[in-house]
GROMACS .gro file of C-alpha atoms in nm:
model
  235
    1UNK     CA    1   3.211   0.662  -0.606
    2UNK     CA    2   3.219   0.692  -0.964
    3UNK     CA    3   3.589   0.727  -1.126
    4UNK     CA    4   3.631   0.901  -1.453
    5UNK     CA    5   3.888   0.884  -1.695
    6UNK     CA    6   3.989   1.161  -1.926
    7UNK     CA    7   4.150   1.137  -2.226
    8UNK     CA    8   4.491   1.264  -2.320
    9UNK     CA    9   4.468   1.617  -2.357
   10UNK     CA   10   4.764   1.676  -2.600
   11UNK     CA   11   4.675   1.417  -2.838
   12UNK     CA   12   4.542   1.510  -3.150
   13UNK     CA   13   4.130   1.641  -3.153
   14UNK     CA   14   4.093   1.379  -3.442
   15UNK     CA   15   4.205   1.058  -3.259
   16UNK     CA   16   3.920   1.159  -2.964
   17UNK     CA   17   3.624   0.916  -2.973
   18UNK     CA   18   3.334   1.017  -3.027
   19UNK     CA   19   3.107   1.047  -2.700
   20UNK     CA   20   2.867   0.830  -2.628
   21UNK     CA   21   2.476   0.938  -2.684
   22UNK     CA   22   2.247   0.934  -2.377
   23UNK     CA   23   2.040   0.668  -2.342
   24UNK     CA   24   1.672   0.717  -2.481
   25UNK     CA   25   1.393   0.786  -2.196
   26UNK     CA   26   1.179   0.489  -2.166
   27UNK     CA   27   0.831   0.628  -2.133
   28UNK     CA   28   0.655   0.456  -1.859
   29UNK     CA   29   0.300   0.418  -1.903
   30UNK     CA   30   0.111   0.602  -1.615
   31UNK     CA   31  -0.034   0.406  -1.328
   32UNK     CA   32  -0.381   0.308  -1.370
   33UNK     CA   33  -0.580   0.195  -1.123
   34UNK     CA   34  -0.604  -0.200  -1.001
   35UNK     CA   35  -1.001  -0.209  -1.029
   36UNK     CA   36  -1.264  -0.170  -1.300
   37UNK     CA   37  -1.569   0.087  -1.207
   38UNK     CA   38  -1.838  -0.142  -1.346
   39UNK     CA   39  -1.656  -0.465  -1.235
   40UNK     CA   40  -1.814  -0.839  -1.293
   41UNK     CA   41  -1.944  -1.020  -0.993
   42UNK     CA   42  -1.625  -1.220  -1.023
   43UNK     CA   43  -1.392  -0.954  -0.978
   44UNK     CA   44  -1.552  -0.782  -0.675
   45UNK     CA   45  -1.399  -0.846  -0.356
   46UNK     CA   46  -1.579  -1.031  -0.072
   47UNK     CA   47  -1.712  -0.722   0.095
   48UNK     CA   48  -1.942  -0.665  -0.229
   49UNK     CA   49  -2.068  -0.995  -0.283
   50UNK     CA   50  -2.191  -1.069   0.081
   51UNK     CA   51  -2.532  -0.885   0.179
   52UNK     CA   52  -2.443  -0.959   0.532
   53UNK     CA   53  -2.092  -0.852   0.558
   54UNK     CA   54  -2.229  -0.499   0.331
   55UNK     CA   55  -2.475  -0.451   0.629
   56UNK     CA   56  -2.244  -0.451   0.873
   57UNK     CA   57  -2.004  -0.212   0.674
   58UNK     CA   58  -2.245   0.049   0.635
   59UNK     CA   59  -2.530   0.010   0.876
   60UNK     CA   60  -2.288  -0.097   1.180
   61UNK     CA   61  -1.992   0.055   1.057
   62UNK     CA   62  -1.793  -0.244   1.140
   63UNK     CA   63  -1.446  -0.291   1.017
   64UNK     CA   64  -1.355  -0.638   0.846
   65UNK     CA   65  -1.017  -0.787   0.840
   66UNK     CA   66  -0.927  -1.138   0.666
   67UNK     CA   67  -0.607  -1.236   0.730
   68UNK     CA   68  -0.494  -1.567   0.533
   69UNK     CA   69  -0.186  -1.832   0.438
   70UNK     CA   70  -0.283  -2.076   0.200
   71UNK     CA   71  -0.072  -2.281   0.038
   72UNK     CA   72  -0.042  -2.264  -0.336
   73UNK     CA   73   0.121  -2.403  -0.684
   74UNK     CA   74   0.264  -2.110  -0.930
   75UNK     CA   75   0.273  -2.127  -1.298
   76UNK     CA   76   0.630  -2.311  -1.277
   77UNK     CA   77   0.504  -2.607  -1.048
   78UNK     CA   78   0.708  -2.448  -0.780
   79UNK     CA   79   0.486  -2.486  -0.398
   80UNK     CA   80   0.461  -2.132  -0.225
   81UNK     CA   81   0.293  -1.975   0.085
   82UNK     CA   82   0.076  -1.660  -0.015
   83UNK     CA   83  -0.024  -1.419   0.274
   84UNK     CA   84  -0.296  -1.209   0.183
   85UNK     CA   85  -0.488  -0.939   0.395
   86UNK     CA   86  -0.761  -0.795   0.284
   87UNK     CA   87  -1.004  -0.498   0.531
   88UNK     CA   88  -1.225  -0.256   0.470
   89UNK     CA   89  -1.435   0.030   0.668
   90UNK     CA   90  -1.671   0.302   0.606
   91UNK     CA   91  -1.522   0.652   0.630
   92UNK     CA   92  -1.687   0.952   0.777
   93UNK     CA   93  -1.467   1.219   0.557
   94UNK     CA   94  -1.455   1.311   0.171
   95UNK     CA   95  -1.287   1.041  -0.091
   96UNK     CA   96  -1.038   1.376  -0.140
   97UNK     CA   97  -0.937   1.494   0.164
   98UNK     CA   98  -0.885   1.088   0.305
   99UNK     CA   99  -0.674   1.039   0.011
  100UNK     CA  100  -0.504   1.352   0.127
  101UNK     CA  101  -0.432   1.273   0.486
  102UNK     CA  102  -0.370   0.893   0.384
  103UNK     CA  103  -0.087   1.039   0.215
  104UNK     CA  104   0.097   1.204   0.522
  105UNK     CA  105   0.291   0.889   0.518
  106UNK     CA  106   0.496   1.053   0.858
  107UNK     CA  107   0.206   1.020   1.058
  108UNK     CA  108   0.124   0.694   1.055
  109UNK     CA  109   0.363   0.682   1.378
  110UNK     CA  110   0.035   0.867   1.534
  111UNK     CA  111  -0.200   0.569   1.387
  112UNK     CA  112   0.016   0.267   1.589
  113UNK     CA  113   0.262   0.212   1.828
  114UNK     CA  114   0.381  -0.077   1.591
  115UNK     CA  115   0.524   0.186   1.348
  116UNK     CA  116   0.852   0.269   1.484
  117UNK     CA  117   1.049   0.448   1.233
  118UNK     CA  118   0.846   0.620   0.949
  119UNK     CA  119   1.082   0.824   0.689
  120UNK     CA  120   0.908   0.915   0.337
  121UNK     CA  121   1.187   1.030   0.021
  122UNK     CA  122   0.884   1.224  -0.176
  123UNK     CA  123   1.192   1.291  -0.490
  124UNK     CA  124   1.162   0.914  -0.528
  125UNK     CA  125   0.811   0.815  -0.386
  126UNK     CA  126   1.017   0.543  -0.101
  127UNK     CA  127   0.906   0.494   0.246
  128UNK     CA  128   1.117   0.336   0.500
  129UNK     CA  129   0.947   0.194   0.747
  130UNK     CA  130   1.066  -0.027   1.094
  131UNK     CA  131   0.769  -0.226   1.223
  132UNK     CA  132   0.695  -0.449   1.521
  133UNK     CA  133   0.473  -0.685   1.576
  134UNK     CA  134   0.434  -1.054   1.739
  135UNK     CA  135   0.813  -1.018   1.831
  136UNK     CA  136   0.949  -0.969   1.526
  137UNK     CA  137   1.052  -0.651   1.386
  138UNK     CA  138   1.073  -0.545   0.987
  139UNK     CA  139   1.223  -0.348   0.799
  140UNK     CA  140   1.111  -0.260   0.475
  141UNK     CA  141   1.164   0.004   0.204
  142UNK     CA  142   0.789   0.051  -0.019
  143UNK     CA  143   0.732   0.172  -0.375
  144UNK     CA  144   0.455   0.425  -0.324
  145UNK     CA  145   0.200   0.533  -0.650
  146UNK     CA  146  -0.107   0.719  -0.633
  147UNK     CA  147  -0.376   0.682  -0.827
  148UNK     CA  148  -0.650   0.927  -0.841
  149UNK     CA  149  -0.986   0.934  -1.036
  150UNK     CA  150  -1.308   1.098  -0.964
  151UNK     CA  151  -1.470   0.750  -0.814
  152UNK     CA  152  -1.173   0.611  -0.677
  153UNK     CA  153  -0.842   0.675  -0.566
  154UNK     CA  154  -0.571   0.442  -0.453
  155UNK     CA  155  -0.231   0.415  -0.267
  156UNK     CA  156  -0.033   0.127  -0.479
  157UNK     CA  157   0.268   0.004  -0.304
  158UNK     CA  158   0.541  -0.282  -0.315
  159UNK     CA  159   0.781  -0.371  -0.087
  160UNK     CA  160   1.152  -0.330  -0.274
  161UNK     CA  161   1.397  -0.387   0.013
  162UNK     CA  162   1.382  -0.577   0.333
  163UNK     CA  163   1.149  -0.809   0.505
  164UNK     CA  164   0.817  -0.953   0.251
  165UNK     CA  165   1.027  -0.815  -0.051
  166UNK     CA  166   0.759  -0.818  -0.348
  167UNK     CA  167   0.484  -0.794  -0.131
  168UNK     CA  168   0.206  -0.604  -0.337
  169UNK     CA  169  -0.053  -0.395  -0.175
  170UNK     CA  170  -0.342  -0.123  -0.250
  171UNK     CA  171  -0.493   0.106  -0.012
  172UNK     CA  172  -0.800   0.200  -0.199
  173UNK     CA  173  -1.066   0.522  -0.127
  174UNK     CA  174  -1.382   0.457  -0.310
  175UNK     CA  175  -1.651   0.723  -0.295
  176UNK     CA  176  -2.003   0.647  -0.096
  177UNK     CA  177  -2.103   0.984  -0.091
  178UNK     CA  178  -1.984   1.351  -0.069
  179UNK     CA  179  -1.904   1.256   0.273
  180UNK     CA  180  -1.853   0.902   0.296
  181UNK     CA  181  -1.579   0.675   0.183
  182UNK     CA  182  -1.489   0.298   0.154
  183UNK     CA  183  -1.166   0.241   0.246
  184UNK     CA  184  -0.983  -0.099   0.203
  185UNK     CA  185  -0.669  -0.242   0.193
  186UNK     CA  186  -0.560  -0.545  -0.019
  187UNK     CA  187  -0.227  -0.693  -0.007
  188UNK     CA  188  -0.042  -1.028  -0.180
  189UNK     CA  189   0.268  -1.175  -0.098
  190UNK     CA  190   0.372  -1.513  -0.195
  191UNK     CA  191   0.712  -1.725  -0.071
  192UNK     CA  192   0.863  -2.077   0.028
  193UNK     CA  193   0.872  -1.962   0.359
  194UNK     CA  194   0.706  -1.681   0.595
  195UNK     CA  195   0.936  -1.454   0.792
  196UNK     CA  196   0.662  -1.590   1.113
  197UNK     CA  197   0.501  -1.893   1.199
  198UNK     CA  198   0.225  -1.985   1.025
  199UNK     CA  199   0.031  -2.009   1.306
  200UNK     CA  200   0.077  -1.647   1.347
  201UNK     CA  201   0.069  -1.522   1.057
  202UNK     CA  202  -0.317  -1.640   1.090
  203UNK     CA  203  -0.563  -1.495   1.395
  204UNK     CA  204  -0.257  -1.335   1.574
  205UNK     CA  205  -0.178  -1.094   1.285
  206UNK     CA  206  -0.541  -1.062   1.220
  207UNK     CA  207  -0.649  -0.943   1.535
  208UNK     CA  208  -0.326  -0.703   1.507
  209UNK     CA  209  -0.471  -0.588   1.150
  210UNK     CA  210  -0.792  -0.528   1.321
  211UNK     CA  211  -0.693  -0.286   1.600
  212UNK     CA  212  -0.468  -0.082   1.342
  213UNK     CA  213  -0.776  -0.046   1.080
  214UNK     CA  214  -0.960   0.072   1.346
  215UNK     CA  215  -0.689   0.326   1.470
  216UNK     CA  216  -0.668   0.442   1.105
  217UNK     CA  217  -1.001   0.518   1.050
  218UNK     CA  218  -1.060   0.748   1.368
  219UNK     CA  219  -0.695   0.900   1.232
  220UNK     CA  220  -0.870   0.931   0.889
  221UNK     CA  221  -1.212   1.109   1.030
  222UNK     CA  222  -1.013   1.276   1.291
  223UNK     CA  223  -0.711   1.449   1.100
  224UNK     CA  224  -0.775   1.816   0.920
  225UNK     CA  225  -0.719   1.848   0.566
  226UNK     CA  226  -0.364   1.864   0.502
  227UNK     CA  227  -0.200   2.064   0.202
  228UNK     CA  228   0.044   1.843   0.020
  229UNK     CA  229   0.349   1.968  -0.056
  230UNK     CA  230   0.468   2.000  -0.461
  231UNK     CA  231   0.582   1.623  -0.558
  232UNK     CA  232   0.938   1.617  -0.446
  233UNK     CA  233   0.953   1.858  -0.197
  234UNK     CA  234   0.892   1.648   0.091
  235UNK     CA  235   0.701   1.695   0.425
   0.00000   0.00000   0.00000
């Protein structure tokens, strides 16, 4: 609650302090894609540099997921655990349509029972999630940032409150043809301690992520093309 104190109305006008001018608006640069269109091989994800994985994606329509946690040392010499998720699959859907469907965040509950609560505040671009997996419940608020270009679109997000605070991720939609889109996810989280035992944050988590990714592809391919509301109006 904000309480404002008023100046003495009986006092002379000349003694009233001059009003404080409002702070200058800070101009934020527009968001940009996390990858370059013609990136060198050293900057490409693993599925672009391994022909066998590329074949599994394009010809066999496999969904490839990798979950890892590893010990790292940051620039300050502090030892941390880095937890990452990498996944990709080919979706039979136009890039723009798939991108619009993915932004209907409340529909996540239709994708997987792991999503228990999903609420989206479009005016703030904040996604409130309660997820459950492996006997663990995660309550989070994510800041969602859509970025779109003709060849690739992204939903960039960051956990700004709750479990995995500071985790960042990118859900990418890259045009393969007029009817096919490469959909990928990349996340990164570093902390001194993970919320779950490391053994669970490896293979067990990878199995869950694989199933959710496969259901997400089905969701993107089967949903009707939505008409998104004007930003700020909600769903």
